[in-house]
Short mmCIF file of C-alpha atoms in Angstrom, two decimals:
data_model
loop_
_atom_site.label_atom_id
_atom_site.label_comp_id
_atom_site.label_asym_id
_atom_site.label_seq_id
_atom_site.Cartn_x
_atom_site.Cartn_y
_atom_site.Cartn_z
CA MET A 281 -21.62 -138.67 25.92
CA ALA A 282 -18.28 -139.07 23.11
CA ARG A 283 -21.06 -136.90 20.79
CA THR A 284 -21.02 -133.84 23.34
CA GLY A 285 -17.96 -133.76 23.63
CA ALA A 286 -15.79 -133.54 20.99
CA ALA A 287 -18.63 -130.64 20.07
CA ALA A 288 -17.97 -128.57 23.07
CA LEU A 289 -14.13 -129.32 22.21
CA VAL A 290 -14.92 -127.66 18.66
CA ALA A 291 -16.97 -124.58 19.57
CA ALA A 292 -13.73 -124.17 22.03
CA LEU A 293 -11.25 -124.02 19.07
CA LEU A 294 -13.05 -121.41 17.24
CA ALA A 295 -13.31 -119.29 20.16
CA ALA A 296 -9.55 -119.29 20.79
CA CYS A 297 -9.39 -118.58 17.29
CA ALA A 298 -12.27 -115.12 16.83
CA PRO A 299 -10.42 -112.25 15.85
CA GLY A 300 -10.53 -110.03 19.18
CA THR A 301 -11.15 -113.07 22.05
CA THR A 302 -8.68 -113.40 24.29
CA ALA A 303 -8.54 -115.58 27.15
CA ALA A 304 -8.25 -114.95 30.68
CA PRO A 305 -4.60 -116.35 32.49
CA GLY A 306 -5.78 -119.42 34.08
CA SER A 307 -9.10 -119.83 32.23
CA SER A 308 -10.63 -122.88 31.73
CA GLY A 309 -10.11 -123.93 27.41
CA ALA A 310 -14.36 -123.61 28.13
CA ALA A 311 -16.57 -120.77 27.27
CA GLY A 312 -20.11 -121.00 27.92
CA PRO A 313 -22.72 -120.01 26.21
CA THR A 314 -21.99 -116.02 26.96
CA ALA A 315 -18.68 -115.86 25.89
CA THR A 316 -19.74 -117.68 22.26
CA ALA A 317 -22.23 -114.07 22.22
CA SER A 318 -20.25 -111.59 23.28
CA ALA A 319 -17.38 -113.27 21.85
CA THR A 320 -19.65 -113.89 17.67
CA ALA A 321 -21.11 -109.96 18.87
CA SER A 322 -17.24 -108.20 18.96
CA ALA A 323 -16.78 -110.16 16.25
CA THR A 324 -19.78 -108.67 14.32
CA ALA A 325 -18.63 -105.74 15.16
CA SER A 326 -15.37 -105.66 13.97
CA SER A 327 -16.39 -107.06 10.64
CA THR A 328 -18.85 -104.00 9.93
CA PRO A 329 -16.57 -100.70 9.24
CA SER A 330 -17.30 -97.52 11.42
CA PRO A 331 -18.51 -94.25 9.33
CA SER A 332 -15.25 -92.40 10.74
CA GLN A 333 -13.50 -95.58 9.06
CA SER A 334 -14.95 -95.12 6.46
CA ALA A 335 -14.10 -91.76 5.92
CA SER A 336 -10.80 -91.91 6.63
CA PRO A 337 -9.81 -95.78 4.52
CA SER A 338 -6.73 -97.38 5.72
CA PRO A 339 -3.94 -97.01 3.26
CA HIS A 340 -4.39 -100.53 3.61
CA ASP A 341 -8.02 -100.75 2.28
CA GLU A 342 -6.45 -98.41 -1.69
CA GLY A 343 -5.94 -100.76 -4.47
CA PRO A 344 -2.58 -101.08 -6.64
CA GLY A 345 -2.22 -98.05 -8.54
CA THR A 346 -5.67 -96.11 -7.66
CA PRO A 347 -5.28 -92.43 -6.89
CA THR A 348 -5.58 -90.87 -3.39
CA PRO A 349 -8.48 -87.82 -4.53
CA ALA A 350 -7.43 -84.80 -3.02
CA ALA A 351 -9.91 -82.97 -1.07
CA PRO A 352 -11.86 -80.95 -2.37
CA SER A 353 -10.67 -77.58 -1.04
CA ALA A 354 -12.74 -74.76 -0.01
CA THR A 355 -13.21 -72.17 -2.76
CA ALA A 356 -12.36 -68.65 -1.36
CA THR A 357 -14.72 -65.68 -1.99
CA PRO A 358 -12.21 -63.62 -4.08
CA VAL A 359 -11.14 -60.06 -2.10
CA PRO A 360 -11.01 -56.88 -4.28
CA PRO A 361 -8.23 -55.15 -3.43
CA ALA A 362 -7.87 -52.61 -0.87
CA PRO A 363 -7.39 -49.17 -3.16
CA PRO A 364 -4.39 -46.66 -3.20
CA ALA A 365 -3.75 -44.54 -0.38
CA PRO A 366 -4.52 -41.38 -1.67
CA THR A 367 -1.09 -38.80 -2.81
CA PRO A 368 -1.32 -36.37 -0.43
CA LEU A 369 -1.31 -32.81 -2.00
CA PRO A 370 1.80 -31.36 -1.25
CA THR A 371 1.04 -28.68 1.58
CA ALA A 372 1.86 -25.61 -0.11
CA ALA A 373 4.51 -23.52 2.42
CA PRO A 374 2.82 -20.17 3.90
CA PRO A 375 3.17 -17.00 1.71
CA GLU A 376 5.83 -14.71 2.33
CA ALA A 377 5.05 -10.95 4.08
CA ALA A 378 5.97 -8.78 1.34
CA PRO A 379 8.34 -7.11 2.76
CA ALA A 380 8.16 -3.40 4.76
CA PRO A 381 7.98 -1.00 2.35
CA PRO A 382 11.10 1.64 2.98
CA PRO A 383 9.56 4.66 5.35
CA GLU A 384 9.21 8.36 3.64
CA PRO A 385 11.87 10.65 4.39
CA ALA A 386 10.80 13.66 6.13
CA PRO A 387 9.39 16.11 4.21
CA LEU A 388 12.23 18.70 4.10
CA ARG A 389 11.38 22.35 5.25
CA ARG A 390 12.65 25.52 6.85
CA GLY A 391 16.08 25.08 8.68
CA ASP A 392 17.45 22.57 6.28
CA GLU A 393 20.68 22.44 4.27
CA GLY A 394 22.86 19.39 2.31
CA GLU A 395 22.06 18.30 -1.16
CA ALA A 396 18.43 17.51 -1.25
CA VAL A 397 17.85 21.52 -0.01
CA LEU A 398 20.38 22.75 -3.17
CA ALA A 399 18.48 20.62 -5.65
CA LEU A 400 14.95 21.41 -4.54
CA GLN A 401 16.30 25.36 -5.21
CA THR A 402 17.17 24.42 -8.85
CA ARG A 403 14.09 22.73 -9.49
CA LEU A 404 12.08 25.30 -8.21
CA ALA A 405 13.94 28.15 -10.12
CA ALA A 406 14.35 26.05 -13.40
CA LEU A 407 9.96 26.30 -13.23
CA GLY A 408 9.87 29.95 -12.72
CA TYR A 409 9.59 29.87 -9.00
CA PHE A 410 11.32 33.08 -7.49
CA LEU A 411 14.40 32.86 -5.77
CA PRO A 412 17.24 35.19 -5.22
CA GLU A 413 20.32 32.42 -5.10
CA SER A 414 20.37 28.42 -4.33
CA ASP A 415 22.83 27.96 -1.58
CA GLY A 416 21.76 25.39 -0.25
CA ARG A 417 20.00 26.13 2.84
CA PHE A 418 16.06 26.30 3.22
CA GLY A 419 15.82 30.12 4.58
CA ALA A 420 12.27 32.24 4.25
CA ALA A 421 13.47 32.87 0.36
CA THR A 422 12.92 29.20 -0.34
CA GLN A 423 9.82 29.00 2.20
CA GLN A 424 8.38 31.93 -0.16
CA ALA A 425 9.04 29.60 -2.96
CA VAL A 426 7.93 26.34 -1.61
CA TRP A 427 4.72 28.64 -0.88
CA ALA A 428 4.15 29.39 -3.84
CA LEU A 429 4.11 26.64 -5.93
CA GLN A 430 1.82 24.29 -3.21
CA LYS A 431 -0.86 27.60 -4.18
CA ALA A 432 0.32 26.85 -7.36
CA ALA A 433 -0.81 23.01 -7.50
CA GLY A 434 -3.71 23.59 -5.38
CA LEU A 435 -1.90 22.03 -2.14
CA ASP A 436 -1.83 23.11 1.07
CA ARG A 437 0.50 25.33 2.27
CA ASP A 438 1.86 24.08 5.27
CA GLY A 439 5.59 25.32 3.51
CA LEU A 440 6.50 21.41 3.85
CA VAL A 441 8.16 19.45 0.88
CA GLY A 442 6.21 16.19 1.60
CA PRO A 443 5.11 13.84 -0.71
CA ALA A 444 2.17 15.72 -2.49
CA THR A 445 4.75 18.59 -2.95
CA LYS A 446 7.45 16.80 -4.32
CA ALA A 447 5.03 15.44 -6.43
CA ALA A 448 3.68 18.39 -7.77
CA LEU A 449 7.71 19.18 -8.01
CA ASP A 450 8.45 16.85 -10.44
CA ALA A 451 5.18 17.58 -12.47
CA GLY A 452 6.61 20.41 -13.12
CA THR A 453 3.68 22.86 -12.43
CA VAL A 454 3.10 26.60 -12.64
CA PRO A 455 0.38 28.58 -13.46
CA THR A 456 -1.39 29.39 -16.76
CA PRO A 457 -1.44 33.55 -17.19
CA ARG A 458 -3.86 35.44 -18.79
CA THR A 459 -2.03 37.87 -20.99
CA THR A 460 -0.57 36.48 -23.85
CA SER A 461 1.79 40.10 -24.89
CA GLY A 462 3.79 42.08 -24.27
CA ARG A 463 4.72 42.56 -20.05
CA ALA A 464 2.09 42.66 -17.17
CA ILE A 465 1.78 41.78 -14.03
CA GLU A 466 -0.95 39.57 -13.44
CA VAL A 467 -2.27 39.41 -9.16
CA ASP A 468 -4.68 36.09 -9.09
CA LEU A 469 -6.46 36.61 -6.00
CA ASP A 470 -7.45 33.08 -5.28
CA ALA A 471 -4.53 32.00 -5.56
CA GLN A 472 -1.35 35.05 -3.19
CA LEU A 473 0.24 34.99 -6.34
CA LEU A 474 1.60 37.48 -8.22
CA LEU A 475 2.85 36.92 -11.72
CA ALA A 476 5.89 38.71 -13.96
CA VAL A 477 4.34 37.52 -17.88
CA ASP A 478 6.81 37.95 -20.97
CA ASP A 479 4.05 37.65 -24.23
CA GLY A 480 1.65 35.03 -22.30
CA VAL A 481 4.41 33.33 -21.20
CA VAL A 482 5.56 33.14 -16.64
CA THR A 483 8.76 34.28 -16.33
CA ARG A 484 8.55 34.56 -12.76
CA VAL A 485 6.29 32.80 -9.79
CA VAL A 486 6.49 34.93 -6.80
CA ASN A 487 3.79 34.21 -3.57
CA ALA A 488 1.46 37.21 -2.24
CA SER A 489 -0.56 38.49 0.11
CA SER A 490 -3.71 40.76 -0.29
CA GLY A 491 -6.22 42.34 0.88
CA ASN A 492 -7.19 40.34 3.84
CA GLY A 493 -11.35 42.06 3.12
CA GLU A 494 -11.27 42.32 7.62
CA ARG A 495 -12.44 45.97 8.80
CA TYR A 496 -10.14 48.44 9.97
CA GLU A 497 -9.46 52.50 10.84
CA ALA A 498 -7.63 54.83 9.56
CA LEU A 499 -6.38 58.28 10.04
CA GLY A 500 -10.82 58.58 11.67
CA ARG A 501 -12.38 56.81 8.36
CA PRO A 502 -13.45 53.10 9.15
CA GLN A 503 -12.09 51.22 5.49
CA ARG A 504 -12.38 47.73 4.79
CA ALA A 505 -8.90 45.64 3.97
CA THR A 506 -9.90 45.07 -0.47
CA THR A 507 -7.96 44.27 -3.17
CA PRO A 508 -9.93 45.61 -6.25
CA THR A 509 -10.15 43.62 -9.35
CA GLY A 510 -9.56 45.17 -13.10
CA ASP A 511 -6.79 45.97 -15.55
CA TYR A 512 -4.23 48.88 -15.10
CA ALA A 513 -0.97 50.33 -15.13
CA VAL A 514 1.63 50.92 -12.98
CA VAL A 515 0.78 55.13 -13.05
CA ARG A 516 3.40 55.80 -10.13
CA GLN A 517 6.70 53.61 -7.97
CA VAL A 518 8.91 54.78 -5.08
CA ASP A 519 12.15 54.14 -5.86
CA GLY A 520 12.78 53.22 -1.62
CA MET A 521 11.17 52.65 1.07
CA HIS A 522 8.24 54.92 1.92
CA GLU A 523 5.35 55.61 4.45
CA SER A 524 1.72 54.97 4.47
CA THR A 525 -0.02 58.47 3.76
CA LEU A 526 -2.65 56.31 5.83
CA GLU A 527 -0.85 55.27 8.18
CA LEU A 528 -0.33 51.94 7.71
CA GLY A 529 3.07 51.22 7.78
CA SER A 530 5.72 50.99 5.41
CA MET A 531 6.52 49.59 1.65
CA TYR A 532 9.56 48.33 0.32
CA ARG A 533 9.45 50.43 -3.61
CA PRO A 534 6.18 50.14 -4.30
CA LYS A 535 4.83 50.72 -7.84
CA TYR A 536 1.53 51.89 -7.80
CA PHE A 537 -1.64 50.99 -10.09
CA ARG A 538 -4.20 52.73 -8.74
CA GLY A 539 -4.83 55.42 -5.77
CA GLY A 540 -3.51 54.08 -2.40
CA TRP A 541 -2.74 50.41 -4.08
CA ALA A 542 0.39 49.51 -4.91
CA VAL A 543 2.58 45.78 -5.07
CA HIS A 544 5.26 46.12 -2.47
CA GLY A 545 7.86 44.58 -0.88
CA SER A 546 7.18 43.69 3.18
CA GLY A 547 8.92 41.94 5.71
CA SER A 548 6.03 39.59 5.97
CA ILE A 549 4.08 38.19 3.08
CA PRO A 550 2.20 34.83 4.94
CA PRO A 551 0.42 32.42 2.31
CA TRP A 552 -3.16 34.14 3.24
CA PRO A 553 -4.63 37.27 3.15
CA ALA A 554 -3.22 39.19 5.02
CA SER A 555 -2.29 43.14 3.72
CA HIS A 556 -4.09 46.31 4.10
CA GLY A 557 -5.32 45.78 0.01
CA CYS A 558 -2.47 46.33 -1.49
CA VAL A 559 -0.25 43.14 -2.85
CA ARG A 560 2.45 42.44 -0.73
CA VAL A 561 5.72 40.00 -2.05
CA SER A 562 9.00 39.49 -0.77
CA ASN A 563 11.43 42.73 -0.43
CA ALA A 564 14.25 40.84 -2.31
CA ALA A 565 11.15 40.02 -4.69
CA MET A 566 10.07 44.01 -5.21
CA ASP A 567 14.38 44.18 -5.88
CA TRP A 568 14.08 42.12 -8.31
CA VAL A 569 11.08 43.51 -9.81
CA TRP A 570 13.20 46.99 -10.60
CA ASP A 571 16.31 45.56 -11.15
CA ALA A 572 15.98 42.51 -13.50
CA TRP A 573 12.55 41.91 -14.59
CA GLY A 574 11.62 46.50 -15.02
CA ALA A 575 8.38 47.44 -14.71
CA PRO A 576 8.29 51.39 -16.03
CA LEU A 577 5.00 53.46 -15.63
CA GLY A 578 2.92 52.00 -18.01
CA THR A 579 3.42 47.91 -16.76
CA ALA A 580 0.04 46.56 -17.44
CA VAL A 581 -1.43 45.61 -13.99
CA HIS A 582 -4.13 42.49 -14.15
CA VAL A 583 -5.96 41.58 -10.56
CA TYR A 584 -8.12 38.73 -10.64
#
């Protein structure tokens, strides 16, 4: 009996000293076989490290002087740098609208007055277009000279000094005569112009109107209003107003070159053919032929 009691005491002391066991208060110091087995299992489990304990050792488990290995860091995949943002192209400013050209000046016309008309008259006279005077007034005589310029330039015969007529004026447009020597009267039926020519040089350009080609009746006989072409000479003249023997009206200071055909003054000289066959010019132009230029009997007359 004494040996049995001693063994039990030793077992109780060992159980009390085993880690992780605590005797419940009020319990007896003696432990049964079940308690011993539990204590032994607990001791065994406590002494065996768990995987989590092995992966994360306590600092007290490190040996002296042994560095703690750094946890391996994950290798980052290099990220390529973002491409630079494209530099925006400068926005082109909208083109400025071209300035509107200045309006064309209104064409000069009959009835106008002023410096522009005076400049027109001066230029016409310098080129040889017949004008009795330059007074800054756009009257009938200036209109006759403008018509003559437009005829020489092949322009519309509207009597207005617009861009085309102004260009012909600036260019110095003058018709070319056909005679080369002596004094002559030339009548261009296509252009409806009379030229006073001296030795191949045009002295004056005069607006004229010839036969219109229409049929008419004179002294009971049918006639056609034509102007004959050819080379003639002044064969007769009347210094004054003369009444037509065919009862066709008055002729101012006529110079006859063939039968009843003559160059004479009239109060109506449109820019187109309008006569019965004679060559009409203004009364002022006929005065110039008689008094200033002179076309005596025998002066050559060329009609073409």
